[in-house]
Tab-separated table of C-alpha atoms in Angstrom:
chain	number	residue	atom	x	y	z
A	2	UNK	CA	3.025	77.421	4.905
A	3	UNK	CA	4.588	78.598	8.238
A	4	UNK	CA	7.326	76.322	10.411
A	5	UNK	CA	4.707	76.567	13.280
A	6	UNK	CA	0.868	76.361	10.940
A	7	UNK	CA	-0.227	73.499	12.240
A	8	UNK	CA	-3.819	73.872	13.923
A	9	UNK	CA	-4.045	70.649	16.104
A	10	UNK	CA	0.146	70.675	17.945
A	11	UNK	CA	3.006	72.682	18.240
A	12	UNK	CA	4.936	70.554	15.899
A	13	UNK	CA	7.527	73.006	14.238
A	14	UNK	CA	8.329	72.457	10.501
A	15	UNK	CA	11.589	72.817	9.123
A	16	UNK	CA	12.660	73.823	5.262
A	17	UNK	CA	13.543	70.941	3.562
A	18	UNK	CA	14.548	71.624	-0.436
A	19	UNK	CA	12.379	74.628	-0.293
A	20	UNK	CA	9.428	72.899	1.272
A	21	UNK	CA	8.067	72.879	4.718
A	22	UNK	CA	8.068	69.655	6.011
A	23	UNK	CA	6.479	68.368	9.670
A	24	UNK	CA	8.951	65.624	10.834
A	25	UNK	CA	7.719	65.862	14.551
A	26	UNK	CA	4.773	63.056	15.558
A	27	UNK	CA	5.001	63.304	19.324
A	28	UNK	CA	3.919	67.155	19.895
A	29	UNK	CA	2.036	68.959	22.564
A	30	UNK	CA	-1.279	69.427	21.350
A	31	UNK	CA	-2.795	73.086	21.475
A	32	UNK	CA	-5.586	73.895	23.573
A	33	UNK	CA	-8.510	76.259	23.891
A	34	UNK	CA	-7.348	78.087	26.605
A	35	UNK	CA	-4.164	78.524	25.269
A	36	UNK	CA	-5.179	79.406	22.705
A	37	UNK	CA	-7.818	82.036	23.729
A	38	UNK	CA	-4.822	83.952	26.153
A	39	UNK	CA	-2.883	83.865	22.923
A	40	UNK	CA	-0.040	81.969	24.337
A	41	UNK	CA	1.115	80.501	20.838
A	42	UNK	CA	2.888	83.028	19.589
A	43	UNK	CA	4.522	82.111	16.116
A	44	UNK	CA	0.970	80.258	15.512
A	45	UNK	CA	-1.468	83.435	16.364
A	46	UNK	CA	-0.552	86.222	13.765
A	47	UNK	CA	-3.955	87.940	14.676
A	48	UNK	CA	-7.135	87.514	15.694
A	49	UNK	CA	-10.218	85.639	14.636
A	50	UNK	CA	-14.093	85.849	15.360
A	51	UNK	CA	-14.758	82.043	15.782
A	52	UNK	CA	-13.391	82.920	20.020
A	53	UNK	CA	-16.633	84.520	20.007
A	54	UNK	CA	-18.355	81.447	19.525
A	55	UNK	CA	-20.435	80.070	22.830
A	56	UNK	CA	-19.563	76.404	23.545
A	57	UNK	CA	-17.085	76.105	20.462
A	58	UNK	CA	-13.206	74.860	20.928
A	59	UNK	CA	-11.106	76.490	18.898
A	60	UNK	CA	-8.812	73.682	18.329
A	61	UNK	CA	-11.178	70.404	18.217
A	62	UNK	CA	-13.854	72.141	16.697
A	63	UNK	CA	-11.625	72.837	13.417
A	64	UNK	CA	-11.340	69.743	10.981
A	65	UNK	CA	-8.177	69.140	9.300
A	66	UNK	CA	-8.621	66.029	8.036
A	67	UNK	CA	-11.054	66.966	5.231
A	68	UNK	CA	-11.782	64.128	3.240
A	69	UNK	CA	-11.267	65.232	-0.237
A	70	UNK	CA	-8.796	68.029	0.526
A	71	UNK	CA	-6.278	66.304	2.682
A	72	UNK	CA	-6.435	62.520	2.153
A	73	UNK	CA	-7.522	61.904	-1.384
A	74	UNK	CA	-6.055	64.786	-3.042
A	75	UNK	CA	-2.952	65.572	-0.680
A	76	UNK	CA	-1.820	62.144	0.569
A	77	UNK	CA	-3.078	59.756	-2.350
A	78	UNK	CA	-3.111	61.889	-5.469
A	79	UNK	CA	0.856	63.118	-4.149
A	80	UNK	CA	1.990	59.250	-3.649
A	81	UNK	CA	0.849	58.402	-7.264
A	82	UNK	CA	2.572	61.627	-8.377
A	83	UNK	CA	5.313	60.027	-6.618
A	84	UNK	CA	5.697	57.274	-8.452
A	85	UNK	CA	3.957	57.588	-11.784
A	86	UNK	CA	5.365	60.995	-12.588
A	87	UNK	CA	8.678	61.273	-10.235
A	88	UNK	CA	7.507	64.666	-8.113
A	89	UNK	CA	10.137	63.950	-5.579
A	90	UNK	CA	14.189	63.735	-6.451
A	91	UNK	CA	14.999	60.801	-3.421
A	92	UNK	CA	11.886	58.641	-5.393
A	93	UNK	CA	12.624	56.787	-8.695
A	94	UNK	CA	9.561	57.122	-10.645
A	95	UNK	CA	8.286	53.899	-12.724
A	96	UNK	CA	9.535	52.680	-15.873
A	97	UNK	CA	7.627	51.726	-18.869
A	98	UNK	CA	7.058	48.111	-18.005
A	99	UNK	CA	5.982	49.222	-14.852
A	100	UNK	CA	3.395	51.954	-16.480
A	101	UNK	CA	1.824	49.481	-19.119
A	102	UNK	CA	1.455	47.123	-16.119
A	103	UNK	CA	-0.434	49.813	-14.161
A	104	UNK	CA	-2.419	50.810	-17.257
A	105	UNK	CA	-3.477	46.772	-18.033
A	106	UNK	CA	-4.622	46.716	-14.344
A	107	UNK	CA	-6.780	49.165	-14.176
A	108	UNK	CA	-8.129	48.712	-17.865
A	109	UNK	CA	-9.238	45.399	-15.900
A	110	UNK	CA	-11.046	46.770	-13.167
A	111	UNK	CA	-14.824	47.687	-13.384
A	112	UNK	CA	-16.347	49.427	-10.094
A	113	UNK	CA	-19.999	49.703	-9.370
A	114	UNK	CA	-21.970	52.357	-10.184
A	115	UNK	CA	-22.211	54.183	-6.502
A	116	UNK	CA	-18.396	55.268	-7.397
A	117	UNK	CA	-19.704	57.777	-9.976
A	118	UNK	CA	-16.351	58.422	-11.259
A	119	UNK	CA	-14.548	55.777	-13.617
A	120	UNK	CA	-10.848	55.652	-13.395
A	121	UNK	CA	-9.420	57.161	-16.051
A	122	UNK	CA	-5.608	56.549	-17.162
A	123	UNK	CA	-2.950	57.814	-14.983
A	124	UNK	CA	-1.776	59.651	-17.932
A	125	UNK	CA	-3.870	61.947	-16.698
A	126	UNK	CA	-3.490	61.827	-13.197
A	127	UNK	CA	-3.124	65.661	-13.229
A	128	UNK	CA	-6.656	65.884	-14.071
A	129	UNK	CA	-7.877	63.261	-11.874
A	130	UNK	CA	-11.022	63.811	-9.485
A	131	UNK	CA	-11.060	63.522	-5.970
A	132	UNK	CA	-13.372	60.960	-6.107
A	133	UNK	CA	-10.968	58.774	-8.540
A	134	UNK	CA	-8.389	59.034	-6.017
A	135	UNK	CA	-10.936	58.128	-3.571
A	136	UNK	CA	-11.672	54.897	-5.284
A	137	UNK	CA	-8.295	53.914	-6.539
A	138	UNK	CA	-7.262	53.704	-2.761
A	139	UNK	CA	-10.233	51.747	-1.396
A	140	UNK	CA	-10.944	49.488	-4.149
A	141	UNK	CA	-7.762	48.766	-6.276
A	142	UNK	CA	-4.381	49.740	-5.183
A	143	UNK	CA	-3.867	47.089	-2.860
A	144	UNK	CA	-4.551	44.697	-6.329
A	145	UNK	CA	-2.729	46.946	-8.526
A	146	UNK	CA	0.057	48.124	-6.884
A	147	UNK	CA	1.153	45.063	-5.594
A	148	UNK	CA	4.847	44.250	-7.631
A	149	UNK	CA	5.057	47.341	-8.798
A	150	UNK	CA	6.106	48.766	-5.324
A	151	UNK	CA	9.160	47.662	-3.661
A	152	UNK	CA	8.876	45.575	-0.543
A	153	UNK	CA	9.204	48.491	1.342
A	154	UNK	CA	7.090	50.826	-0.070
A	155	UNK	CA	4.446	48.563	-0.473
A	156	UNK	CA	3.975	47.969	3.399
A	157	UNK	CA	4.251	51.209	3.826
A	158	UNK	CA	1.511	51.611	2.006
A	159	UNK	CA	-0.550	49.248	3.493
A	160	UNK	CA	-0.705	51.248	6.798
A	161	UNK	CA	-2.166	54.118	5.183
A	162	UNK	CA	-4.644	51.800	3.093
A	163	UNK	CA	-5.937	50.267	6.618
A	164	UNK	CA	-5.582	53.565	8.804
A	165	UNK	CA	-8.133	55.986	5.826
A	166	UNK	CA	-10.173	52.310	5.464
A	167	UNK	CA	-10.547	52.118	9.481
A	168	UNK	CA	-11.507	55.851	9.652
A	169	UNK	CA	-14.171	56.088	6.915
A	170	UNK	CA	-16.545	53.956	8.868
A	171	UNK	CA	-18.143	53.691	12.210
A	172	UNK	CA	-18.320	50.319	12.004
A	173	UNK	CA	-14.830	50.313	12.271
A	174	UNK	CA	-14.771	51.974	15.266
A	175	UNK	CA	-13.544	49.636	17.376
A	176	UNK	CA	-10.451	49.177	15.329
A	177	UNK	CA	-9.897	53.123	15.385
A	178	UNK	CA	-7.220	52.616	18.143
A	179	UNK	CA	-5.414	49.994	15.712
A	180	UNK	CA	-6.332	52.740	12.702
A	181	UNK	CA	-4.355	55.780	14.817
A	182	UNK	CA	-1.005	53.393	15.498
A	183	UNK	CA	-1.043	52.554	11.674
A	184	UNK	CA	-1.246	56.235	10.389
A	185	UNK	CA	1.095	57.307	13.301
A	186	UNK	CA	3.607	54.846	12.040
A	187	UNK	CA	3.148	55.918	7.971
A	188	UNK	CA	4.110	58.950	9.234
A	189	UNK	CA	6.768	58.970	10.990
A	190	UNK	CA	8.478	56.409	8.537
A	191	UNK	CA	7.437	58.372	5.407
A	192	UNK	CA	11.006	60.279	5.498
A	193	UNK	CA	12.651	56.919	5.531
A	194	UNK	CA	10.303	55.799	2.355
A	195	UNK	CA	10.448	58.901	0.303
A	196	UNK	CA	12.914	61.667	1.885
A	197	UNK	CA	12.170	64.262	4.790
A	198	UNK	CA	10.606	66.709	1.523
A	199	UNK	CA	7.301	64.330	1.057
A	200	UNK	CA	6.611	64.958	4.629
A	201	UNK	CA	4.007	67.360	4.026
A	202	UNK	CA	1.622	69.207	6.125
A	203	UNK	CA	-1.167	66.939	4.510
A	204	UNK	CA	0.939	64.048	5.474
A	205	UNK	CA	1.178	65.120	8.811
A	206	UNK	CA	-1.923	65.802	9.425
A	207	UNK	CA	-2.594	62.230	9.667
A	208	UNK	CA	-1.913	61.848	13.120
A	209	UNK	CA	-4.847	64.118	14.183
A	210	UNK	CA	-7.608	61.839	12.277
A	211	UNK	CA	-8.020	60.030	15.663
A	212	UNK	CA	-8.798	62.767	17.187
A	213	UNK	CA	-11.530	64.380	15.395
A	214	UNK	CA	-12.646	60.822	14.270
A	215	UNK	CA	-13.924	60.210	18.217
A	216	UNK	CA	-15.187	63.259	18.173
A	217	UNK	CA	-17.217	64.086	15.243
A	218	UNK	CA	-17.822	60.479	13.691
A	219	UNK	CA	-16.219	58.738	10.407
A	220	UNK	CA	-14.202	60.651	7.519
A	221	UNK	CA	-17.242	60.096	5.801
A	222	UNK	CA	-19.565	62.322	7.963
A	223	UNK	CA	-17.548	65.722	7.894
A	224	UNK	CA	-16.585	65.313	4.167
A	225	UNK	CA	-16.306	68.285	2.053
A	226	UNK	CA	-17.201	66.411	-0.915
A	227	UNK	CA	-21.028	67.146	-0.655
A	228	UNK	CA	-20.904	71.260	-0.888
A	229	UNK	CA	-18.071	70.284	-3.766
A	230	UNK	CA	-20.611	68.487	-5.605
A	231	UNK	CA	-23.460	71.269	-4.866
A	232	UNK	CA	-20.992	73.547	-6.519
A	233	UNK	CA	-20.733	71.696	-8.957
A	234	UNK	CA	-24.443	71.850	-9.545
A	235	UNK	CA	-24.719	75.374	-9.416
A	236	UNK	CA	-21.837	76.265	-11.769
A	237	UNK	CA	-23.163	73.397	-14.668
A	238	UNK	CA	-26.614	74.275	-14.318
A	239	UNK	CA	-27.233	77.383	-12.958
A	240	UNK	CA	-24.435	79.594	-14.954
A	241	UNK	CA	-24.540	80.796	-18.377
A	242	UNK	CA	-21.708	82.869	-18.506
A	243	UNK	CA	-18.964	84.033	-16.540
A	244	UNK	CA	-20.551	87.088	-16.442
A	245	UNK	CA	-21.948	88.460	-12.535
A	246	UNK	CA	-22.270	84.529	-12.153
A	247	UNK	CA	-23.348	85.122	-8.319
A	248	UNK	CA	-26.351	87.388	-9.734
A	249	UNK	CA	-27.211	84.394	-12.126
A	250	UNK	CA	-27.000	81.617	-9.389
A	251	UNK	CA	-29.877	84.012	-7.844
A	252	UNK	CA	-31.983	84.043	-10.368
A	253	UNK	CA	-32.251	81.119	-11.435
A	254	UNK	CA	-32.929	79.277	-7.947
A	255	UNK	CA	-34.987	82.074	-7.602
A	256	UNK	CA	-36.690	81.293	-10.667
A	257	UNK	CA	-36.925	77.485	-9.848
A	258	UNK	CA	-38.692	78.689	-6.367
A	259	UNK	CA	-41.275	79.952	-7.832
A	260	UNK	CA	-41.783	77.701	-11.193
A	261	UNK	CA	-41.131	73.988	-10.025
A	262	UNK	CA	-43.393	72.550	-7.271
A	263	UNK	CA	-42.070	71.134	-4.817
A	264	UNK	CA	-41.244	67.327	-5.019
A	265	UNK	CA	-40.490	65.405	-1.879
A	266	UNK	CA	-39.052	62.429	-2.185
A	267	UNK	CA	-40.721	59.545	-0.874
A	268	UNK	CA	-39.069	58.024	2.316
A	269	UNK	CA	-37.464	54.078	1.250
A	270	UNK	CA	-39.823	52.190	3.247
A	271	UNK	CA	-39.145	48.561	2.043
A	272	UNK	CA	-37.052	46.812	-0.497
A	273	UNK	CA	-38.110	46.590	-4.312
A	274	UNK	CA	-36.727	45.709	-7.458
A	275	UNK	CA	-36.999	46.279	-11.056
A	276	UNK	CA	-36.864	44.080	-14.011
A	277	UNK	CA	-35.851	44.895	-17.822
A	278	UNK	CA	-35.068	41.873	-19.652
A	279	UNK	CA	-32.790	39.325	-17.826
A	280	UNK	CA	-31.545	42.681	-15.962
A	281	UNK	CA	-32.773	42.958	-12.360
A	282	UNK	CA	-32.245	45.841	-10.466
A	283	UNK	CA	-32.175	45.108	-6.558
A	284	UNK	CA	-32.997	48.241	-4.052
A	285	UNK	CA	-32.129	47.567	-0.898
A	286	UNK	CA	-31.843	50.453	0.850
A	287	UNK	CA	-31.184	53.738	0.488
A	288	UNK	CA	-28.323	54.098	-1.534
A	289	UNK	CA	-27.574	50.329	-1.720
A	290	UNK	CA	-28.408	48.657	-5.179
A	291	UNK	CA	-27.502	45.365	-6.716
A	292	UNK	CA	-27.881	44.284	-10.186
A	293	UNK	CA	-27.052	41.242	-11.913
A	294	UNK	CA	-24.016	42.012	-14.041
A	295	UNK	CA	-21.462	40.470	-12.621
A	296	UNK	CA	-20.193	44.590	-11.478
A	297	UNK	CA	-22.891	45.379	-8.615
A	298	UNK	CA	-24.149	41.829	-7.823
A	299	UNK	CA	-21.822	40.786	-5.079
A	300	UNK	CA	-22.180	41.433	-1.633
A	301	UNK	CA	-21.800	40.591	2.149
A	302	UNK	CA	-23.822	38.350	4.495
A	303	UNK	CA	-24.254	39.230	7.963
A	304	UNK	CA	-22.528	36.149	8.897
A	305	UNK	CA	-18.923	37.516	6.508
A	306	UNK	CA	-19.848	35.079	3.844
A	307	UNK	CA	-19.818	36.189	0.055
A	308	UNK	CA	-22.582	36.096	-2.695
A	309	UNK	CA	-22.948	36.594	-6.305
A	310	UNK	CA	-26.771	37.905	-6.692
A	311	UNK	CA	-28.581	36.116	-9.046
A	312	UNK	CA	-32.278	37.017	-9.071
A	313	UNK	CA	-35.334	37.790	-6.487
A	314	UNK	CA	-38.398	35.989	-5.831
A	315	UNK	CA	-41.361	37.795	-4.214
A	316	UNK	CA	-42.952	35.880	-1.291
A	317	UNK	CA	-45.652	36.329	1.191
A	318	UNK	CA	-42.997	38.162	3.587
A	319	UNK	CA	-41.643	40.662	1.113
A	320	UNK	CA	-38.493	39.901	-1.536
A	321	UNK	CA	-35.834	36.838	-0.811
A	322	UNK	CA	-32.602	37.260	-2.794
A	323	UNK	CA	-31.538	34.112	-4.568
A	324	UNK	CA	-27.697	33.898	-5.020
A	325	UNK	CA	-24.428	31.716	-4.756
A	326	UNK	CA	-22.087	31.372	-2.224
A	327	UNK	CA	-18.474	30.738	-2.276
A	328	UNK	CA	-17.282	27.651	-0.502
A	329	UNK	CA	-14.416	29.040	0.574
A	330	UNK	CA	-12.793	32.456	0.748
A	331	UNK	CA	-9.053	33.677	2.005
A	332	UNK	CA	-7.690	36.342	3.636
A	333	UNK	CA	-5.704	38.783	1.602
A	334	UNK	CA	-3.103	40.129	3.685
A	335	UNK	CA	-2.629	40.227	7.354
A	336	UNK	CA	0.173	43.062	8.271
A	337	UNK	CA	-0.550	44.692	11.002
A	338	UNK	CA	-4.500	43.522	10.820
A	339	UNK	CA	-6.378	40.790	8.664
A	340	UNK	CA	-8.189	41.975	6.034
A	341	UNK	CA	-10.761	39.977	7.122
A	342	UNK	CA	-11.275	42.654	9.972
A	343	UNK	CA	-12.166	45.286	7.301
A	344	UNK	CA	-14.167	42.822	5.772
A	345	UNK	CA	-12.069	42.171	3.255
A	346	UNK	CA	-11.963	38.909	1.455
A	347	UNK	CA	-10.305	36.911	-1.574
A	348	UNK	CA	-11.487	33.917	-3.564
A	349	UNK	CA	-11.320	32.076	-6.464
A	350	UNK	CA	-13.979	32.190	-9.092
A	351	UNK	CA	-13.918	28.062	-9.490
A	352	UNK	CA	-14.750	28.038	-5.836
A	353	UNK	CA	-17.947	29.891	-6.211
A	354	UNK	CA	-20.889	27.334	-6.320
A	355	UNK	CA	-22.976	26.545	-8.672
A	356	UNK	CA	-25.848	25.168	-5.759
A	357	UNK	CA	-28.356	28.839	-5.768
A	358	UNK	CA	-29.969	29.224	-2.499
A	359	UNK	CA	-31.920	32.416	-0.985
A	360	UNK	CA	-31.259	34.646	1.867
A	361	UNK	CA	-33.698	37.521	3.399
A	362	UNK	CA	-32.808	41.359	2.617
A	363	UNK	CA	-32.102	41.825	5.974
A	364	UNK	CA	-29.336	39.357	5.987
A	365	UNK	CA	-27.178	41.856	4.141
A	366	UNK	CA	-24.199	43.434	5.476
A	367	UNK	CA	-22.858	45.547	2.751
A	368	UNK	CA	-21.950	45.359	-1.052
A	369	UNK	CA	-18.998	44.311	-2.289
A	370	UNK	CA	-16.648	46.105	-5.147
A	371	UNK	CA	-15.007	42.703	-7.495
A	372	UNK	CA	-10.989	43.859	-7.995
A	373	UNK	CA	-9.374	41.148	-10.381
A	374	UNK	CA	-6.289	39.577	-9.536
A	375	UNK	CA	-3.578	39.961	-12.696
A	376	UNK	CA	-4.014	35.842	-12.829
A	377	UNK	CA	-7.375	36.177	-13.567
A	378	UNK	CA	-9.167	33.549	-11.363
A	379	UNK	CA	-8.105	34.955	-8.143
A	380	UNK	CA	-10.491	38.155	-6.799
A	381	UNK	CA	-10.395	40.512	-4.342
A	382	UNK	CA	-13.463	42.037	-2.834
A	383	UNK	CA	-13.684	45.108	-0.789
A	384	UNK	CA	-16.832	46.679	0.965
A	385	UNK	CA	-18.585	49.242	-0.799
A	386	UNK	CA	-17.911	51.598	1.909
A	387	UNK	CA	-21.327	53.766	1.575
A	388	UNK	CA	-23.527	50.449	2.114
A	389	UNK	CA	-21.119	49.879	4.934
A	390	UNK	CA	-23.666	50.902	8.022
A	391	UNK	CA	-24.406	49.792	12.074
């Protein structure tokens, strides 16, 4: 990684115990037209094809803030390395107490099914998903990690938790000004957390989210995570062998082409459920189910209150959703922004009534992911962030 690599300013690195590290937050950023008259010297070590490109800025048309690549894997994966296995020399990693603690949490913690990955043991955090990552950040480390961070740490944290949360939605969009102070402020106090060597390009590149968050929508809508998963696809079920396994690919989608006829699936008109049992199986919309488990059965109310789902009852007008309400939830932590803001909510499970009463489909905001508390009663509950929509 070069001193001067960076693709969105001309922030120059320095070598830090053999690393290149990005200390420098306040930057000119590049330009197109600089960077077409090749006026960036140490950046430009050639030429490239995409200046060829009608109506396409070289600078603010290239994504660094990939999703999977930069946040979950480089930023989130690299602070649990940080602590769980003791990457960095400035950083004293956790002791046993303070593993068996993490390990009890998570044990705890059950996540709908829309997460497709379950957490697996930070034991083998070197083998963790993107996707884990993903979810560990969004829907448990502000439960988990809480104790086992110093003061410090922990609110540094926190920014990053609320600056990726604020990003990853449009609905958040009017906080997205409050999202770029946060991340701009991780940043640039990420030396004084952790030593100038965490201060990775990945890390860095956390300033420029703002940017290409205006332009281009939510983290959510230039994620790299769906060709990963198509890849995924092709190499499970597509490839025999690691023999000529591009000729393979061919042949069989070829094959499927001409064998399988074409299925198109049926646009979601209206909502509908399913019944097995006691088990009740609540569609929504498209990609937003509820069941009633006591894992995918609570959710949001237009008007920020929170359910348990219970059951449905059809009606003349379509499907009303009985549940129960809680008489009274709290806000979780309010540094820098409520958590209420991000829709974010805790409560205690005496205070959830026992009183059922129904609500329309349409009075749904979003579903809600349960995160238990290490006393047991107390919950935290954080949007599902794919039901999350306008």
């Amino acid at each position: 990684m070069g001193k001067h690599s960076c693709l969105k300013c001309c922030c120059e690195g320095e070598t830090v115990e053999q690393r290149t590290v990005f200390l420098d937050t306040n930057a000119n950023k590049r330009t197109d037209g600089a960077f077409r008259n090749k006026e960036y010297v140490l950046h430009q070590t050639g030429s490239t094809p995409l200046v060829d490109l009608e109506n396409f800025d070289i600078i603010e048309d290239i994504v660094v803030g990939d999703r999977l690549h930069q946040i979950d894997i480089g930023v989130t994966k690299k602070l649990l390395n940080i602590w769980y296995i003791g990457v960095l020399r400035s950083t004293k990693r956790w002791n046993r107490e303070q593993r068996e603690i993490i390990h009890h949490r998570l044990k705890r913690q059950t996540f709908p099914f829309e997460t497709q990955r379950k957490l697996r043991s930070l034991d083998d955090l070197s083998y963790w998903k993107g996707a884990e990552c993903k979810a560990f950040l969004h829907y448990a480390a502000p439960v988990v990690l809480k104790g086992l961070l110093t003061g410090q740490q922990y609110q540094h944290f926190m920014l990053y938790f609320c600056g990726v949360t604020i990003f990853s939605s449009t609905v958040h969009r009017r906080l997205y000004n409050a999202g770029r102070a946060m991340l701009k402020k991780f940043v640039e106090n990420y030396a004084q957390v952790y030593g100038k060597a965490g201060v990775t390009p990945n890390v860095h590149s956390l300033i420029h989210i703002f940017e290409e968050a205006t332009r281009l929508g939510s983290l959510e809508s230039y994620s790299t995570y769906v060709f990963e998963r198509k890849l995924g696809q092709i190499k499970n079920n597509l490839i025999r062998t690691s023999y000529r396994c591009l000729e393979q690919a061919i042949r069989r989608i070829l094959e499927l082409e001409n064998f399988n006829f074409p299925r198109k699936r049926q646009p979601f008109c209206n909502p509908f459920y399913k019944q097995r049992g006691q088990t009740i199986t609540l569609c929504i919309r498209q990609g937003f189910t509820m069941r009633n488990d006591d894992v995918n059965d609570w959710f949001l109310s237009k008007d920020e209150e929170v359910y348990k789902f219970i059951s449905v009852r059809r009606c003349q007008g379509g499907l009303r959703i009985i549940c129960r309400m809680f008489s009274r939830v709290f806000e979780y932590f309010d540094q820098e922004i409520s958590s209420m803001d991000l829709f974010i909510f805790s409560a205690k499970i005496t205070d959830l009534q026992t009183t059922e009463m129904e609500l329309e489909c349409s009075d749904i905001k979003c579903k809600l992911v349960k995160t238990i508390e290490e006393e047991g009663e107390t919950m935290v509950f954080f949007p599902l962030l794919r039901t999350l929509v306008e």
